[in-house]
XYZ file of C-alpha atoms in Angstrom:
359
model
C 11.131 42.858 -45.039
C 14.527 42.508 -46.648
C 14.868 42.795 -50.417
C 16.210 40.066 -52.648
C 19.469 41.943 -53.077
C 20.050 41.788 -49.355
C 20.281 38.013 -49.402
C 23.903 37.013 -49.184
C 25.779 33.877 -50.035
C 28.644 32.700 -47.855
C 31.034 30.063 -49.069
C 28.667 29.159 -51.898
C 25.840 28.227 -49.507
C 22.688 30.288 -49.536
C 21.330 30.385 -46.000
C 17.976 31.993 -46.670
C 14.756 30.177 -45.709
C 11.723 32.283 -46.561
C 11.766 35.372 -44.393
C 14.293 33.978 -41.960
C 17.958 34.104 -42.738
C 21.009 32.626 -41.152
C 24.613 32.071 -41.941
C 26.227 28.617 -42.167
C 30.003 28.849 -42.136
C 31.698 25.906 -43.834
C 35.396 25.435 -44.580
C 36.349 25.591 -48.215
C 37.494 21.974 -48.414
C 34.077 20.747 -47.334
C 32.308 22.487 -50.234
C 34.851 21.719 -52.929
C 32.674 19.719 -55.332
C 35.605 18.688 -57.481
C 37.299 16.865 -54.637
C 36.456 13.204 -53.988
C 34.710 12.693 -50.640
C 36.628 10.723 -47.967
C 35.781 7.013 -47.810
C 33.104 6.007 -45.299
C 34.460 3.973 -42.430
C 32.459 2.039 -39.809
C 34.429 0.998 -36.801
C 33.296 -0.928 -33.762
C 35.138 -2.599 -30.920
C 34.224 -6.066 -29.657
C 34.105 -6.037 -25.848
C 36.636 -8.140 -24.036
C 34.501 -11.115 -22.974
C 37.052 -12.267 -20.433
C 37.088 -8.856 -18.809
C 33.277 -8.678 -18.754
C 32.995 -12.118 -17.176
C 35.743 -11.304 -14.703
C 33.950 -8.141 -13.595
C 30.648 -10.023 -13.405
C 31.985 -12.829 -11.240
C 33.732 -10.348 -8.955
C 30.465 -8.662 -7.963
C 29.347 -9.200 -4.405
C 26.017 -10.787 -5.333
C 27.583 -13.393 -7.618
C 30.223 -14.191 -5.007
C 27.547 -14.788 -2.365
C 25.504 -16.870 -4.796
C 28.481 -19.086 -5.652
C 29.498 -19.328 -1.988
C 26.049 -20.653 -1.096
C 26.088 -23.174 -3.933
C 29.528 -24.530 -3.012
C 28.717 -24.682 0.690
C 25.491 -26.586 0.015
C 27.161 -29.107 -2.275
C 29.992 -29.836 0.152
C 27.621 -30.198 3.100
C 25.201 -32.567 1.355
C 27.983 -34.793 0.088
C 28.938 -35.481 3.708
C 25.498 -35.731 5.319
C 23.397 -37.615 2.741
C 23.002 -40.798 4.900
C 21.547 -38.788 7.809
C 19.085 -37.123 5.432
C 17.896 -40.533 4.213
C 17.341 -41.865 7.738
C 15.663 -38.620 8.854
C 13.163 -38.698 5.980
C 12.260 -42.359 6.625
C 11.632 -41.727 10.322
C 9.580 -38.586 9.794
C 7.178 -40.259 7.352
C 6.951 -43.445 9.418
C 8.728 -45.832 7.033
C 10.345 -48.775 8.833
C 11.931 -48.594 12.286
C 11.209 -45.777 14.730
C 14.827 -45.699 15.900
C 17.908 -44.278 14.227
C 20.000 -47.442 14.578
C 17.126 -49.672 13.434
C 16.440 -47.505 10.415
C 20.136 -47.572 9.500
C 20.217 -51.400 9.691
C 17.057 -51.715 7.582
C 18.473 -49.553 4.806
C 21.727 -51.542 4.789
C 19.865 -54.884 4.661
C 17.389 -53.864 1.976
C 19.468 -51.654 -0.308
C 23.070 -51.950 0.807
C 25.292 -48.990 1.559
C 24.125 -47.341 -1.669
C 20.688 -47.021 -0.067
C 22.083 -44.466 2.386
C 22.647 -42.196 -0.609
C 19.239 -42.948 -2.171
C 18.081 -39.850 -3.992
C 21.430 -38.157 -3.422
C 21.842 -37.188 -7.080
C 18.598 -35.217 -7.027
C 19.493 -34.037 -3.535
C 22.690 -32.492 -4.859
C 20.825 -30.950 -7.785
C 18.314 -29.581 -5.286
C 20.650 -28.259 -2.621
C 23.049 -26.385 -4.916
C 20.455 -23.955 -6.359
C 18.496 -23.922 -3.086
C 21.447 -22.800 -0.975
C 22.661 -20.419 -3.671
C 19.265 -18.712 -3.960
C 18.598 -18.804 -0.209
C 21.893 -17.359 0.988
C 22.156 -14.936 -1.928
C 18.630 -13.647 -1.271
C 19.293 -13.395 2.461
C 22.393 -11.250 2.016
C 20.792 -9.001 -0.616
C 17.530 -8.380 1.283
C 19.399 -7.821 4.549
C 21.523 -5.108 2.939
C 18.502 -3.556 1.232
C 16.425 -3.496 4.431
C 19.309 -2.080 6.491
C 19.887 0.640 3.908
C 16.164 1.469 3.789
C 15.947 1.746 7.575
C 18.940 4.102 7.663
C 17.335 6.218 4.945
C 14.023 6.273 6.842
C 15.803 7.460 9.968
C 17.302 10.382 8.060
C 14.100 11.297 6.196
C 11.735 10.677 9.106
C 10.222 7.479 7.720
C 7.190 6.991 5.472
C 3.922 8.751 6.334
C 0.344 7.518 6.061
C -2.309 10.194 5.567
C -6.006 9.476 6.176
C -7.982 12.610 5.532
C -6.771 15.257 7.926
C -4.839 12.692 9.998
C -1.177 12.112 9.277
C 0.568 9.071 10.762
C 4.324 8.664 10.834
C 5.177 4.986 10.408
C 8.185 3.896 12.403
C 9.714 0.770 10.921
C 12.739 0.645 13.204
C 11.207 -2.288 15.102
C 11.389 -4.511 12.005
C 14.464 -6.736 11.986
C 16.227 -6.707 8.589
C 17.644 -10.139 9.403
C 14.194 -11.626 10.122
C 12.721 -10.146 6.933
C 15.714 -11.353 4.923
C 15.398 -14.832 6.434
C 11.714 -15.035 5.504
C 12.426 -13.775 1.976
C 15.245 -16.282 1.573
C 12.997 -19.185 2.562
C 10.183 -18.114 0.237
C 12.459 -17.500 -2.760
C 14.332 -20.787 -2.471
C 11.131 -22.773 -1.883
C 9.328 -21.348 -4.899
C 12.343 -21.919 -7.129
C 13.343 -25.396 -5.955
C 10.179 -27.125 -4.678
C 9.959 -29.479 -7.698
C 13.383 -30.847 -6.792
C 12.194 -31.421 -3.225
C 9.221 -33.415 -4.556
C 11.535 -35.540 -6.687
C 13.906 -36.156 -3.787
C 11.099 -37.283 -1.474
C 9.619 -39.640 -4.085
C 13.011 -41.239 -4.777
C 13.731 -41.627 -1.066
C 10.332 -42.851 0.150
C 9.286 -45.064 -2.791
C 12.415 -46.345 -4.558
C 10.447 -49.342 -5.914
C 7.961 -47.054 -7.704
C 10.540 -44.425 -8.653
C 13.777 -46.348 -9.234
C 15.529 -43.540 -11.129
C 15.369 -39.824 -11.742
C 14.176 -40.286 -15.327
C 11.335 -42.594 -14.270
C 10.344 -40.233 -11.464
C 10.200 -37.239 -13.815
C 8.111 -39.129 -16.357
C 5.696 -40.700 -13.865
C 5.069 -37.528 -11.860
C 4.399 -35.556 -15.035
C 2.033 -38.233 -16.363
C 0.111 -38.319 -13.083
C -0.488 -34.589 -12.714
C 1.409 -32.501 -15.239
C 3.536 -29.545 -14.164
C 1.305 -28.926 -11.147
C 2.314 -32.291 -9.681
C 5.840 -30.971 -9.166
C 4.374 -28.290 -6.898
C 2.335 -30.696 -4.792
C 2.338 -29.538 -1.189
C 3.733 -26.071 -1.967
C 1.327 -24.321 0.447
C 2.224 -26.405 3.539
C 5.882 -26.231 2.541
C 5.778 -22.440 2.576
C 3.862 -22.450 5.869
C 6.485 -24.687 7.435
C 9.410 -22.871 5.848
C 8.551 -19.373 7.073
C 9.019 -19.944 10.827
C 12.079 -22.117 10.243
C 13.870 -19.790 7.842
C 13.011 -16.638 9.795
C 14.152 -17.996 13.162
C 17.173 -19.794 11.673
C 18.794 -16.701 10.183
C 17.676 -14.444 13.010
C 19.211 -16.701 15.674
C 22.477 -17.158 13.783
C 22.997 -13.442 13.109
C 21.889 -12.402 16.617
C 24.118 -14.900 18.436
C 27.011 -14.145 16.085
C 26.729 -10.390 16.641
C 26.356 -10.748 20.417
C 29.282 -13.162 20.679
C 31.572 -10.901 18.627
C 30.487 -7.833 20.618
C 31.204 -9.435 24.004
C 34.512 -10.853 22.840
C 35.571 -7.659 21.019
C 36.013 -9.696 17.840
C 35.469 -8.634 14.242
C 34.617 -12.118 13.009
C 34.157 -15.708 14.161
C 36.656 -18.501 13.833
C 35.645 -21.566 11.808
C 34.874 -23.725 14.897
C 32.762 -20.883 16.333
C 30.808 -20.653 13.071
C 30.248 -24.402 13.233
C 28.890 -24.274 16.783
C 26.689 -21.186 16.341
C 25.336 -22.505 13.045
C 24.507 -25.836 14.693
C 22.721 -24.051 17.544
C 20.686 -21.938 15.109
C 19.660 -25.036 13.165
C 18.731 -26.938 16.335
C 16.560 -24.108 17.698
C 14.831 -23.336 14.398
C 14.142 -27.023 13.737
C 12.656 -27.510 17.205
C 10.334 -24.527 16.733
C 9.040 -25.578 13.325
C 9.257 -29.392 13.530
C 5.509 -30.117 13.996
C 4.847 -28.257 10.737
C 7.509 -30.359 9.046
C 5.821 -33.557 10.278
C 2.462 -32.348 8.945
C 4.011 -31.425 5.597
C 5.607 -34.841 5.192
C 2.306 -36.481 6.199
C 0.517 -34.580 3.444
C 3.095 -35.607 0.836
C 3.072 -39.290 1.818
C -0.741 -39.267 2.026
C -0.869 -37.986 -1.535
C 1.219 -40.968 -2.628
C -0.986 -43.442 -0.752
C -4.294 -41.896 -1.833
C -5.414 -40.839 1.661
C -4.131 -37.297 1.912
C -5.540 -35.019 4.660
C -7.283 -31.969 3.170
C -4.963 -29.387 4.737
C -2.147 -28.895 7.249
C -4.427 -28.461 10.262
C -6.109 -31.781 9.429
C -2.701 -33.441 9.093
C -1.663 -32.142 12.533
C -4.956 -33.365 14.030
C -4.470 -36.775 12.417
C -0.993 -37.134 13.890
C -2.205 -36.134 17.370
C -5.178 -38.519 17.143
C -3.064 -41.485 16.072
C 0.146 -40.899 18.037
C -0.594 -38.217 20.641
C 1.271 -34.941 21.073
C 4.605 -36.736 21.015
C 3.791 -37.776 17.453
C 4.378 -34.184 16.396
C 8.036 -34.700 17.281
C 8.463 -38.183 15.864
C 11.849 -38.227 14.161
C 12.943 -35.048 15.947
C 16.116 -36.713 17.235
C 17.107 -37.869 13.755
C 16.208 -34.454 12.395
C 18.455 -32.695 14.908
C 21.176 -35.219 14.176
C 20.997 -34.109 10.555
C 20.099 -30.408 10.926
C 22.713 -29.482 13.524
C 25.819 -30.648 11.647
C 24.256 -29.542 8.351
C 23.627 -26.006 9.608
C 27.020 -25.720 11.274
C 28.964 -27.090 8.311
C 26.976 -24.982 5.844
C 27.740 -21.748 7.686
C 31.374 -22.705 8.114
C 31.804 -23.477 4.408
C 29.725 -20.479 3.341
C 31.664 -17.955 5.394
C 34.919 -19.514 4.192
C 33.936 -19.342 0.521
C 32.581 -15.818 0.994
C 35.887 -14.709 2.488
C 37.630 -16.138 -0.562
C 35.219 -15.010 -3.309
C 33.782 -11.786 -1.882
C 35.973 -10.350 0.830
C 39.244 -11.712 -0.527
C 40.927 -11.856 2.831
C 42.547 -14.819 4.427
C 42.662 -18.492 3.546
C 39.753 -20.891 3.716
């Protein structure tokens, strides 16, 4: 153990702590007690908000989100009258024919009636298309990346006792999964707007304005009333959304591969999008009829208990062809809507995301 005389002082600072000693070397100016200490300064830099926002809006996800919103708004502004006639025919309001339904709306409500519920329709379609297309692109990239990683790493394994199973997920289509995810996400987020749109379109005498519709629906059933029919909506949305995106991406990829093309022209996007919408609508249309029957039944106080009962009711009253009542009007609306949406979306995405070429 060192004696007291062995303790040393360096620069006026004794570095001894019990039995452990160290040396702290300080410059003379730092230990000059007669000298005034330097003033304390606190500096911070405010981030450039414009630069932050610019970087944010230039991300791929935001560009796809905005592209979907703009494409949806532009499409609905053009096709609102077809949506009105399609909804009336599906739920059995008025004439069973497109021309007759058009004449009835003009006689009863004037040309403004063709855009009945269009304000809420625009409010609905902008977030719906933004969420749907943004989710589709994101999940498709994530699934594709995961599959490539699984191929390199051998894929996930499932072990049950001494048995070890290697799960091959290469058979799963990233596009189909992304399409299903897109439909679910947009439906959960925007279903209340769909309820409002249907009430304004089907019963304009009961719900003459958006404010009245909001108030009356809330008074009748609270927040839950805005999610009326969510289960059948999801059931009907899954096959439509999955097949819609799968068909578009598959046909697009095959067409570009056979033609040795990197991308589609705008007219080609229009045609392939219309074909995808036509096929997906035809596959899922009976579920759409049942869903609309459930929603209208809820308004009239005679709602079938579930989707299967709604399908059975339609078949019993109108036969099998009743499952496709309004199919022609639906295709008349879905085909141009799908084609125009894809055309506008790809154009806006080229401008906002890819940054190549004019719209």
